[in-house]
C-alpha atoms as a PDB file:
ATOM      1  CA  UNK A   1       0.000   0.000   0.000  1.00  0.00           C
ATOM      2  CA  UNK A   2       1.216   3.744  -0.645  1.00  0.00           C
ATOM      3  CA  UNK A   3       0.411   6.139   1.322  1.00  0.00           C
ATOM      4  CA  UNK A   4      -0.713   9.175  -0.360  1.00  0.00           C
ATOM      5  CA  UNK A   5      -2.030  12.669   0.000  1.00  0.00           C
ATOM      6  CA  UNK A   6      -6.114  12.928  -0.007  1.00  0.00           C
ATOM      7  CA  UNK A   7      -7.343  13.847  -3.868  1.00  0.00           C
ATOM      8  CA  UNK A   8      -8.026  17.702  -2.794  1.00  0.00           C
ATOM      9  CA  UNK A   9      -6.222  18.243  -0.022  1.00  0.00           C
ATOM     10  CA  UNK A  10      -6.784  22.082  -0.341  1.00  0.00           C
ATOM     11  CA  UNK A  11     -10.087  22.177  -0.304  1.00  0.00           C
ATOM     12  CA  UNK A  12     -12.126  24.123   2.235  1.00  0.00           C
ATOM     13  CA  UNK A  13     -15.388  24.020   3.158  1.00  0.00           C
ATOM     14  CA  UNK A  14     -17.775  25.661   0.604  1.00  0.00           C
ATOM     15  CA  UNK A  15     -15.531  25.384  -2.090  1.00  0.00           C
ATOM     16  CA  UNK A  16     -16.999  24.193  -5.672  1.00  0.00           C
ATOM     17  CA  UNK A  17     -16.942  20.391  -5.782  1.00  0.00           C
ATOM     18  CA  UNK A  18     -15.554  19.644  -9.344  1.00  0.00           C
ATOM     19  CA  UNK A  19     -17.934  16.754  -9.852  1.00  0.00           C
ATOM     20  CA  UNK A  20     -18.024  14.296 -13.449  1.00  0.00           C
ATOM     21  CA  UNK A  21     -21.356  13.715 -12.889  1.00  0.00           C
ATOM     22  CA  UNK A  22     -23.880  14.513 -15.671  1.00  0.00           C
ATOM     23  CA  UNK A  23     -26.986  12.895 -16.906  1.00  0.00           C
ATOM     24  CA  UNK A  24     -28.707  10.250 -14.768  1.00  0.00           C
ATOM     25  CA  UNK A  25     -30.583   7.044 -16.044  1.00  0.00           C
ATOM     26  CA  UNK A  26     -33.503   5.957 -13.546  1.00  0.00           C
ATOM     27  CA  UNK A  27     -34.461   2.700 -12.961  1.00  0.00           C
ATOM     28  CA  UNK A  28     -37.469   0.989 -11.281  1.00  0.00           C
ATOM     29  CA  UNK A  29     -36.250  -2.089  -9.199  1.00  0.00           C
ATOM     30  CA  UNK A  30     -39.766  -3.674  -9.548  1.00  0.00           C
ATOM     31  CA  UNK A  31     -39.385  -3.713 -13.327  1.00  0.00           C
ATOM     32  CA  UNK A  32     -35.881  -5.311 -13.310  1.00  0.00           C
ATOM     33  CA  UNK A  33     -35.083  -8.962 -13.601  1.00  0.00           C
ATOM     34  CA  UNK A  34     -32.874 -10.746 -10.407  1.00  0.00           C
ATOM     35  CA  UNK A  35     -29.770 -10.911 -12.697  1.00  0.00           C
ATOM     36  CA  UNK A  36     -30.557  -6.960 -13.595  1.00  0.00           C
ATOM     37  CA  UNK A  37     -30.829  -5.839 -10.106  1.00  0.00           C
ATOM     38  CA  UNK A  38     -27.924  -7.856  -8.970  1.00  0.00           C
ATOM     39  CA  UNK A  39     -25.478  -6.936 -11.782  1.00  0.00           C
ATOM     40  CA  UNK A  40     -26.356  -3.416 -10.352  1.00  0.00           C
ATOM     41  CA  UNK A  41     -26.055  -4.009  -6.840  1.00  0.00           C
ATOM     42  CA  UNK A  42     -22.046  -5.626  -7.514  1.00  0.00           C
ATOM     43  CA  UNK A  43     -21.198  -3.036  -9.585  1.00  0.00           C
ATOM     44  CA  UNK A  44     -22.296  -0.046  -7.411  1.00  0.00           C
ATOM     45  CA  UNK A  45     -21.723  -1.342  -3.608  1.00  0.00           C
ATOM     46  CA  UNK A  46     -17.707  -1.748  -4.156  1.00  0.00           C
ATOM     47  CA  UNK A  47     -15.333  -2.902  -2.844  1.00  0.00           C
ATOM     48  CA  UNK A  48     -16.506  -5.627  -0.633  1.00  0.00           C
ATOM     49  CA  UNK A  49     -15.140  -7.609   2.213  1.00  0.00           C
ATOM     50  CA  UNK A  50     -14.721 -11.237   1.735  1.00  0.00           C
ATOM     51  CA  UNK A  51     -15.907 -13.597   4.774  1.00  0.00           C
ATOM     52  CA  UNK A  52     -14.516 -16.711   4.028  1.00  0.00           C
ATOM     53  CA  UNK A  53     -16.974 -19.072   6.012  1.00  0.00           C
ATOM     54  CA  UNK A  54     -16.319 -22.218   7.729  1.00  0.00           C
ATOM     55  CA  UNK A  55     -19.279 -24.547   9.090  1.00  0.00           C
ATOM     56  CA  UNK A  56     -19.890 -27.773   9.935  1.00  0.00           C
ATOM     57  CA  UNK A  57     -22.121 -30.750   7.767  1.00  0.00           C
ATOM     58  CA  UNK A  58     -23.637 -33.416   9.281  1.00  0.00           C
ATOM     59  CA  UNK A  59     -21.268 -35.852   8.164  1.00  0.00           C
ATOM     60  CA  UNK A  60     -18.352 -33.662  10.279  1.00  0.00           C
ATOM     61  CA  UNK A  61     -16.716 -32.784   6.834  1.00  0.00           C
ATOM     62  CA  UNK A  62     -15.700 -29.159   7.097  1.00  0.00           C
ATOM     63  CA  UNK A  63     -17.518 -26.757   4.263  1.00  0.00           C
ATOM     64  CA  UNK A  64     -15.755 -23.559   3.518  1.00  0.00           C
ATOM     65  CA  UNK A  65     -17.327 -20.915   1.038  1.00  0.00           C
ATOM     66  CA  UNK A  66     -16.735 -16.885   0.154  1.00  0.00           C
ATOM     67  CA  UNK A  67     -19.378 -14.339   0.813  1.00  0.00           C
ATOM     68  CA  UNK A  68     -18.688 -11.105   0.275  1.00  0.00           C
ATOM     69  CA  UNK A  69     -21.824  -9.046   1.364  1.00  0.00           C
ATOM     70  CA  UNK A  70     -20.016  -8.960   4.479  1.00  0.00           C
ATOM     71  CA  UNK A  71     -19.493  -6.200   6.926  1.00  0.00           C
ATOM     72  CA  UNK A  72     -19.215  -5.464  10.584  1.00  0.00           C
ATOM     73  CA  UNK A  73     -22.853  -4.282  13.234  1.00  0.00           C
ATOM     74  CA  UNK A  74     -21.388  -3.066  16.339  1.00  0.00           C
ATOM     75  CA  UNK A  75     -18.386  -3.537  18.848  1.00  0.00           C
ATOM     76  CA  UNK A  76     -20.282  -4.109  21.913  1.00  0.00           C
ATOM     77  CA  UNK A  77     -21.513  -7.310  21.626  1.00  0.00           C
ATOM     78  CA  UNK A  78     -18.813  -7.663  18.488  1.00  0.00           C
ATOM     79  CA  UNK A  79     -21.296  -8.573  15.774  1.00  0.00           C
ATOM     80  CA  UNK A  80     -20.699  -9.223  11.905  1.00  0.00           C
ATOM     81  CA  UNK A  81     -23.043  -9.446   9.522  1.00  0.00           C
ATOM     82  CA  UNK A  82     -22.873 -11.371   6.058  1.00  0.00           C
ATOM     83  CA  UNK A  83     -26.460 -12.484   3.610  1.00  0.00           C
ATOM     84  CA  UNK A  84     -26.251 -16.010   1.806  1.00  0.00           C
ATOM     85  CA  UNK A  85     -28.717 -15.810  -1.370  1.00  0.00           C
ATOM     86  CA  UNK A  86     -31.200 -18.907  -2.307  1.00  0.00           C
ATOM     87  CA  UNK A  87     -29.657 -20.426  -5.012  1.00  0.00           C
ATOM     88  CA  UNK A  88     -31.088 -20.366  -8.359  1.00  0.00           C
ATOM     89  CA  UNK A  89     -33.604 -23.705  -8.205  1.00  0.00           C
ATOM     90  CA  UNK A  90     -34.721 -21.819  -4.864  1.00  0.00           C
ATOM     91  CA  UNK A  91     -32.858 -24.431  -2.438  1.00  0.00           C
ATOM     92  CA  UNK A  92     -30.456 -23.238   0.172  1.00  0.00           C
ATOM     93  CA  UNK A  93     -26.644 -23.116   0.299  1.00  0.00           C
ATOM     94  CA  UNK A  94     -24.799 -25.443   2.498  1.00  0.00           C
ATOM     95  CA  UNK A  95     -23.685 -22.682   4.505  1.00  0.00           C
ATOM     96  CA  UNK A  96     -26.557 -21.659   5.361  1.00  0.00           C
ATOM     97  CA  UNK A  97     -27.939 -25.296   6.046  1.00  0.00           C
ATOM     98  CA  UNK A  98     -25.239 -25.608   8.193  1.00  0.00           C
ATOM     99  CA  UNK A  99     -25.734 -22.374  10.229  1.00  0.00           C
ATOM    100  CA  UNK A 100     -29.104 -23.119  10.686  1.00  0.00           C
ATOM    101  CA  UNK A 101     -28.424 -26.395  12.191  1.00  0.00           C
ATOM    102  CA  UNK A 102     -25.592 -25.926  14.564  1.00  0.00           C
ATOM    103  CA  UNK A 103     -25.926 -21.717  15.044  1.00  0.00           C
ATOM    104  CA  UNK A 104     -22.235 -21.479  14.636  1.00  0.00           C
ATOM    105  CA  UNK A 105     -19.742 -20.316  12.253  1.00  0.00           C
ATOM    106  CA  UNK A 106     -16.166 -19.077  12.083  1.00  0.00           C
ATOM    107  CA  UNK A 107     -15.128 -15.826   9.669  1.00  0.00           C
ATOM    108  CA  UNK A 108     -11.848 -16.656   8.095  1.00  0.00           C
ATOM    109  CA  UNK A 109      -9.576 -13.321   6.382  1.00  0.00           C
ATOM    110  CA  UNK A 110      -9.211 -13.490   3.084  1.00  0.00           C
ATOM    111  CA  UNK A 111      -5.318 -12.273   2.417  1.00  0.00           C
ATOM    112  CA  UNK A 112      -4.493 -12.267  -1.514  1.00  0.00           C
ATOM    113  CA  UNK A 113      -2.388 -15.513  -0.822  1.00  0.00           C
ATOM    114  CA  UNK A 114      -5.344 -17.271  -0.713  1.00  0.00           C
ATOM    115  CA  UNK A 115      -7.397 -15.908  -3.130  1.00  0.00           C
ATOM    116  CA  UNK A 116      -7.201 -18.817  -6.121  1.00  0.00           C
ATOM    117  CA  UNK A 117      -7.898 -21.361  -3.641  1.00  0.00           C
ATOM    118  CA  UNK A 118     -10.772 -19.465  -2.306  1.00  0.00           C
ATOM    119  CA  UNK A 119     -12.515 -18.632  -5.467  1.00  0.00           C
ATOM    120  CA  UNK A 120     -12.804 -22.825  -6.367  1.00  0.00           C
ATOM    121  CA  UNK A 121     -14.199 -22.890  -2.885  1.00  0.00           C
ATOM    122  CA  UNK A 122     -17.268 -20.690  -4.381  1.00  0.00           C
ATOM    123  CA  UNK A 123     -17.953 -23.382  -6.543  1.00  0.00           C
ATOM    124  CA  UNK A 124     -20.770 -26.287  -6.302  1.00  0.00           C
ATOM    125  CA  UNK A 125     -19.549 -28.766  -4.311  1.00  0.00           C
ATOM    126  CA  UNK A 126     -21.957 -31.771  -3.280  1.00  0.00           C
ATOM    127  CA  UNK A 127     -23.202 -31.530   0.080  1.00  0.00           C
ATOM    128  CA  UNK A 128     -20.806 -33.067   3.107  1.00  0.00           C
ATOM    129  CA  UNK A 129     -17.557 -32.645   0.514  1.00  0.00           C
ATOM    130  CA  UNK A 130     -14.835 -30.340   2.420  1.00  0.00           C
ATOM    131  CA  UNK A 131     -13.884 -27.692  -0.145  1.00  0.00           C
ATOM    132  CA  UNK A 132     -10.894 -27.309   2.334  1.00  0.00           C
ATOM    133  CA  UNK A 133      -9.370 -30.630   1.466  1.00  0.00           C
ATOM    134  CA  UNK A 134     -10.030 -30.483  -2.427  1.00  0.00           C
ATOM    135  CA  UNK A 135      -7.937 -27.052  -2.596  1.00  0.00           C
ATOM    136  CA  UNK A 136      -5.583 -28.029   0.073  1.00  0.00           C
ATOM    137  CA  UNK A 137      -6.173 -25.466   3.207  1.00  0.00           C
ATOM    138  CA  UNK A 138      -5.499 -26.832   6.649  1.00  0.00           C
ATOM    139  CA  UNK A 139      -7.955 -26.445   9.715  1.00  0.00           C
ATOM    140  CA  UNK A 140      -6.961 -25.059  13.193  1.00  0.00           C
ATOM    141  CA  UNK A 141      -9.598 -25.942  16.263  1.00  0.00           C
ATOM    142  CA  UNK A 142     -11.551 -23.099  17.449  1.00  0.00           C
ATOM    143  CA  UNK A 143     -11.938 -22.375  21.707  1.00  0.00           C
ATOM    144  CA  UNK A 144     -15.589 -21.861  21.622  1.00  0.00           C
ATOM    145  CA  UNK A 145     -17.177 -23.088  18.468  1.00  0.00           C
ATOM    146  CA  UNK A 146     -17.575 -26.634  16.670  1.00  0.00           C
ATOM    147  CA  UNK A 147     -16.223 -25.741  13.065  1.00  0.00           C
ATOM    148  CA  UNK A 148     -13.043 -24.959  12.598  1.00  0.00           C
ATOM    149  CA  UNK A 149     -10.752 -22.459  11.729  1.00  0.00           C
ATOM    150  CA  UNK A 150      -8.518 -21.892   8.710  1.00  0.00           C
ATOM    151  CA  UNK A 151      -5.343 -21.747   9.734  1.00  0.00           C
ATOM    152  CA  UNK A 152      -4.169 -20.149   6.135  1.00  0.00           C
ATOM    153  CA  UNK A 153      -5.985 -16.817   7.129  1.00  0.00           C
ATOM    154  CA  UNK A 154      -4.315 -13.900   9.260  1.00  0.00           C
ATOM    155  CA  UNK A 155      -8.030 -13.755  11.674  1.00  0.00           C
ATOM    156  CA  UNK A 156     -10.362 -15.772  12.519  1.00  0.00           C
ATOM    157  CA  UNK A 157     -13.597 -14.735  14.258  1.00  0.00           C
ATOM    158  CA  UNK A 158     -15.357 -17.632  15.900  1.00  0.00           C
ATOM    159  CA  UNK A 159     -19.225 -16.474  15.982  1.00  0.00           C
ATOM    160  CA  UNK A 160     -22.796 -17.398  16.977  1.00  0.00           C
ATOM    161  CA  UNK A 161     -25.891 -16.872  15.375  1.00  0.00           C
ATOM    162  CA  UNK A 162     -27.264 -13.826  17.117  1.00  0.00           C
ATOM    163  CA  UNK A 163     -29.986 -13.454  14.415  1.00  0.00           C
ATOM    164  CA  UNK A 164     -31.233 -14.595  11.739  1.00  0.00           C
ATOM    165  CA  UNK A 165     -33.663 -12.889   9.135  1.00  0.00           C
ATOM    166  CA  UNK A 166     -35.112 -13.806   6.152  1.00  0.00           C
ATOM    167  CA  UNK A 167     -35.573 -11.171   3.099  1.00  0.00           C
ATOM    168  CA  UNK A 168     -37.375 -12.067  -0.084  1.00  0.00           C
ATOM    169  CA  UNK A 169     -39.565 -14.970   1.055  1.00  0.00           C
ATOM    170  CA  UNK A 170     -37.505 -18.045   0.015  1.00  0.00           C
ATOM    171  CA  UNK A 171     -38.456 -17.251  -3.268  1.00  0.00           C
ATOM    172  CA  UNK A 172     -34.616 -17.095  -6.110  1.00  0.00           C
ATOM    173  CA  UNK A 173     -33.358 -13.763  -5.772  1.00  0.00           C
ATOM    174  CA  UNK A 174     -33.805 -13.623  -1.670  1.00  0.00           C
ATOM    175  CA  UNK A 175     -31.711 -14.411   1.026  1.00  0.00           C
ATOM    176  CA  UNK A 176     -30.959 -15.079   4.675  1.00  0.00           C
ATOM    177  CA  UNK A 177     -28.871 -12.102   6.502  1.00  0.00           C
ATOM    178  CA  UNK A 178     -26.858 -13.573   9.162  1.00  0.00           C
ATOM    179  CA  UNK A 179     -25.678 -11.572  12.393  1.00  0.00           C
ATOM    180  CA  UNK A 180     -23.133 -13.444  14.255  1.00  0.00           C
ATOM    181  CA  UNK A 181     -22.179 -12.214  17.662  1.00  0.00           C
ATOM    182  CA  UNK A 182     -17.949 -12.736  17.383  1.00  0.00           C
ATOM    183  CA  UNK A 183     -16.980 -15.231  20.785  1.00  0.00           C
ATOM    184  CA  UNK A 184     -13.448 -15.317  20.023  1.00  0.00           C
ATOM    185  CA  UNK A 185     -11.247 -13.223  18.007  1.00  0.00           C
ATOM    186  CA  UNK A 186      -7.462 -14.467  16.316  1.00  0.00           C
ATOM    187  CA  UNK A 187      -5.294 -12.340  15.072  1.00  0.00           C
ATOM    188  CA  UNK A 188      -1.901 -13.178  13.322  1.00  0.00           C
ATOM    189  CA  UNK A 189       0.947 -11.433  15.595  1.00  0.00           C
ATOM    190  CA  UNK A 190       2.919  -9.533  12.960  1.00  0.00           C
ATOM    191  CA  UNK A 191      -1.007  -7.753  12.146  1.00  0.00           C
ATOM    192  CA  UNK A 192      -1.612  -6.631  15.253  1.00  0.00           C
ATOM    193  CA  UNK A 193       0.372  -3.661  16.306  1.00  0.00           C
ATOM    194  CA  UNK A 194      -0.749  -1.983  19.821  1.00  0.00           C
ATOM    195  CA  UNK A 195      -4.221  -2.748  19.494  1.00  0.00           C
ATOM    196  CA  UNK A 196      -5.060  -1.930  16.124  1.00  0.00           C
ATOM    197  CA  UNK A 197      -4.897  -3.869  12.334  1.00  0.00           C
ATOM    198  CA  UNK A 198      -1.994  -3.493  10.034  1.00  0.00           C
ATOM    199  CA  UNK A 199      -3.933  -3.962   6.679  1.00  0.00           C
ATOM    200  CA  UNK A 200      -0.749  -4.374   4.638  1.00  0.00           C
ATOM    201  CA  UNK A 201      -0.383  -7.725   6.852  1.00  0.00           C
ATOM    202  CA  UNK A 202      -3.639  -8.831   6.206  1.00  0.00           C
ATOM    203  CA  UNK A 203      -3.037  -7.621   2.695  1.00  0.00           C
ATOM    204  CA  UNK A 204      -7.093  -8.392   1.923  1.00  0.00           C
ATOM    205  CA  UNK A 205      -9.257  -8.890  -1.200  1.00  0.00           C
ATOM    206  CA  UNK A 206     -12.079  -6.883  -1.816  1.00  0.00           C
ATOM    207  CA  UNK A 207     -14.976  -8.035  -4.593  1.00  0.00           C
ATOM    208  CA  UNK A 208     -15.747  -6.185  -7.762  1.00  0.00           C
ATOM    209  CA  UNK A 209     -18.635  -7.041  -9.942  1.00  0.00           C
ATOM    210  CA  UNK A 210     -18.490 -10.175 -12.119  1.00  0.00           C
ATOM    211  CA  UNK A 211     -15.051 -11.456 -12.194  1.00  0.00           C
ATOM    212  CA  UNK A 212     -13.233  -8.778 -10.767  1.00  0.00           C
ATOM    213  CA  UNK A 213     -11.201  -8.643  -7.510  1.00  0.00           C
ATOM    214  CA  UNK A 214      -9.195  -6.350  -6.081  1.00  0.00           C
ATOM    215  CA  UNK A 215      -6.577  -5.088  -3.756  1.00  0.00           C
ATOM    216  CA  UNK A 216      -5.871  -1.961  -1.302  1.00  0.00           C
ATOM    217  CA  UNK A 217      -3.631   0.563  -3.423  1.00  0.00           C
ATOM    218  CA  UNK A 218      -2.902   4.083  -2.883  1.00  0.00           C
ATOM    219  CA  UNK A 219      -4.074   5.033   1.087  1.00  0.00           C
ATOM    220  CA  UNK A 220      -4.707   8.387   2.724  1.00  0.00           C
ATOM    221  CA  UNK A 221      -6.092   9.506   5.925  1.00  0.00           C
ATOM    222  CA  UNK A 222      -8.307  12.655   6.914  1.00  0.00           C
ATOM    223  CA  UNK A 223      -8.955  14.042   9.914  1.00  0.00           C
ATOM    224  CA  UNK A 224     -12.744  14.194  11.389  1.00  0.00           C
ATOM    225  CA  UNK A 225     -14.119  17.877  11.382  1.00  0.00           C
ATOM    226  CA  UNK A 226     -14.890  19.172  15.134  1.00  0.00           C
ATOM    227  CA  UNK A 227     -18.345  20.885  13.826  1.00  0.00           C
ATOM    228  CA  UNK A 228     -19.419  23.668  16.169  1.00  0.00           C
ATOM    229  CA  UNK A 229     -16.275  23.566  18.402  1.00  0.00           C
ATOM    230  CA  UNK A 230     -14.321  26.854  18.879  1.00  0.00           C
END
C-alpha cells in the first residue's frame, strides 16, 4: 500500500466540488429482472469484504465458502453481519444449512495468498464434501465453536448466530442475513500492532462485480471535522 495525500487536499469548506457527474438514467427495481438488479447491486456497492466461512455438515466434513456481502454491526456485543442468497432452483446453500443447524460459524480473512484457492471454494460442491481438502487449506480448532478455523488466514472470528432474518420470502433472488455475535477473536501477531490492524499484513481482497477482484492501493487519511467547536 502507498500512502498518499487525499485527492483535494486544499479544499475548504464551501468550495466548488468539481464533480463528473452529468446525466442520470432511472431505474425501477420492480421492473428489473434478479440478474438486472444484482449486476447493479455488484457493480455499485464496491469494494466488498470477503468472509470466508467455515461450518460444519452433518457428516463432520468441514464446508468452507466466500461471501462477500459482508461487513461489521457493532463492537459491543462484536457482531458481523454477512447475507447467503437462495440459489437459483430456490434451495439453500450449504452454509446456510449448516448455520441453521448448529448456530455457529467461524469468519476466516481473506489475504491475496489465498485468493485462487478461495474462489474454487465458491464453486458447487456436493453436500458433506470439504472444499478445504479439495484445494488443500489446513484447519486449526476453534476455543468456543464446533467448526473450525482456517489456519491459512491472518483472523479468525469464531461467531454465533445472534440473528437470523429472512428477506425475499424463500423465493430465487432472496436471502438469509446472518448476524453473528464474534466469541473469540485471532489475530496473526505480525497484524496486530498496539491494538489496532496493520492492513498491509492482512493484505485483503475486496470483490468487484463479475469477475473482478481487487486489492488496497494508494491510502490516505483525513482528519474528522470538530463541527461547532471553537
Amino acid at each position: 500500500m502507498n500512502k498518499v495525500q487525499s485527492p483535494q487536499p486544499d479544499w475548504k469548506p464551501g468550495d466548488p466540488i468539481r464533480s463528473p457527474v452529468g446525466e442520470m438514467v432511472t431505474l425501477d427495481p420492480a421492473s428489473l429482472d434478479i440478474t438486472a438488479s444484482y449486476k447493479l447491486l455488484v457493480g455499485t456497492i464496491i469494494p466488498r469484504p470477503i468472509a470466508f466461512i467455515t461450518t460444519l455438515c452433518v457428516n463432520g466434513q468441514v464446508n468452507a465458502a466466500p461471501f462477500s456481502t459482508f461487513n461489521l454491526v457493532t463492537a459491543k456485543p462484536m457482531t458481523i453481519v454477512f447475507t447467503i442468497a437462495i440459489k437459483s432452483d430456490g434451495t439453500k446453500k450449504d452454509t446456510l444449512l449448516n448455520i441453521e443447524r448448529t448456530r455457529e460459524f467461524v469468519v476466516n480473512s481473506a489475504g491475496v495468498w489465498l485468493v485462487e484457492a478461495l474462489n474454487h471454494c465458491s464453486g458447487e460442491f456436493a453436500y458433506g464434501v470439504s472444499e478445504l481438502e479439495q484445494v488443500g487449506l489446513t484447519t486449526l480448532p476453534s476455543e468456543v465453536v464446533a467448526p473450525p478455523r482456517i489456519r491459512e488466514s491472518a483472523v479468525h472470528m469464531e461467531c454465533r448466530v445472534h440473528s437470523l432474518v429472512d428477506v425475499g420470502g424463500g423465493a430465487p433472488g432472496s436471502a438469509t442475513v446472518i448476524i453473528g455475535e464474534v466469541v473469540r477473536y485471532h489475530i496473526h501477531k505480525a497484524a496486530y500492532e498496539q491494538g489496532k490492524i496493520s492492513a498491509s499484513e492482512l493484505q485483503p481482497v475486496a470483490r468487484l462485480a463479475g469477475l473482478q477482484y481487487g486489492l488496497i492501493g494508494d491510502v490516505f487519511e483525513l482528519s474528522r471535522p470538530k463541527v461547532g467547536v471553537e
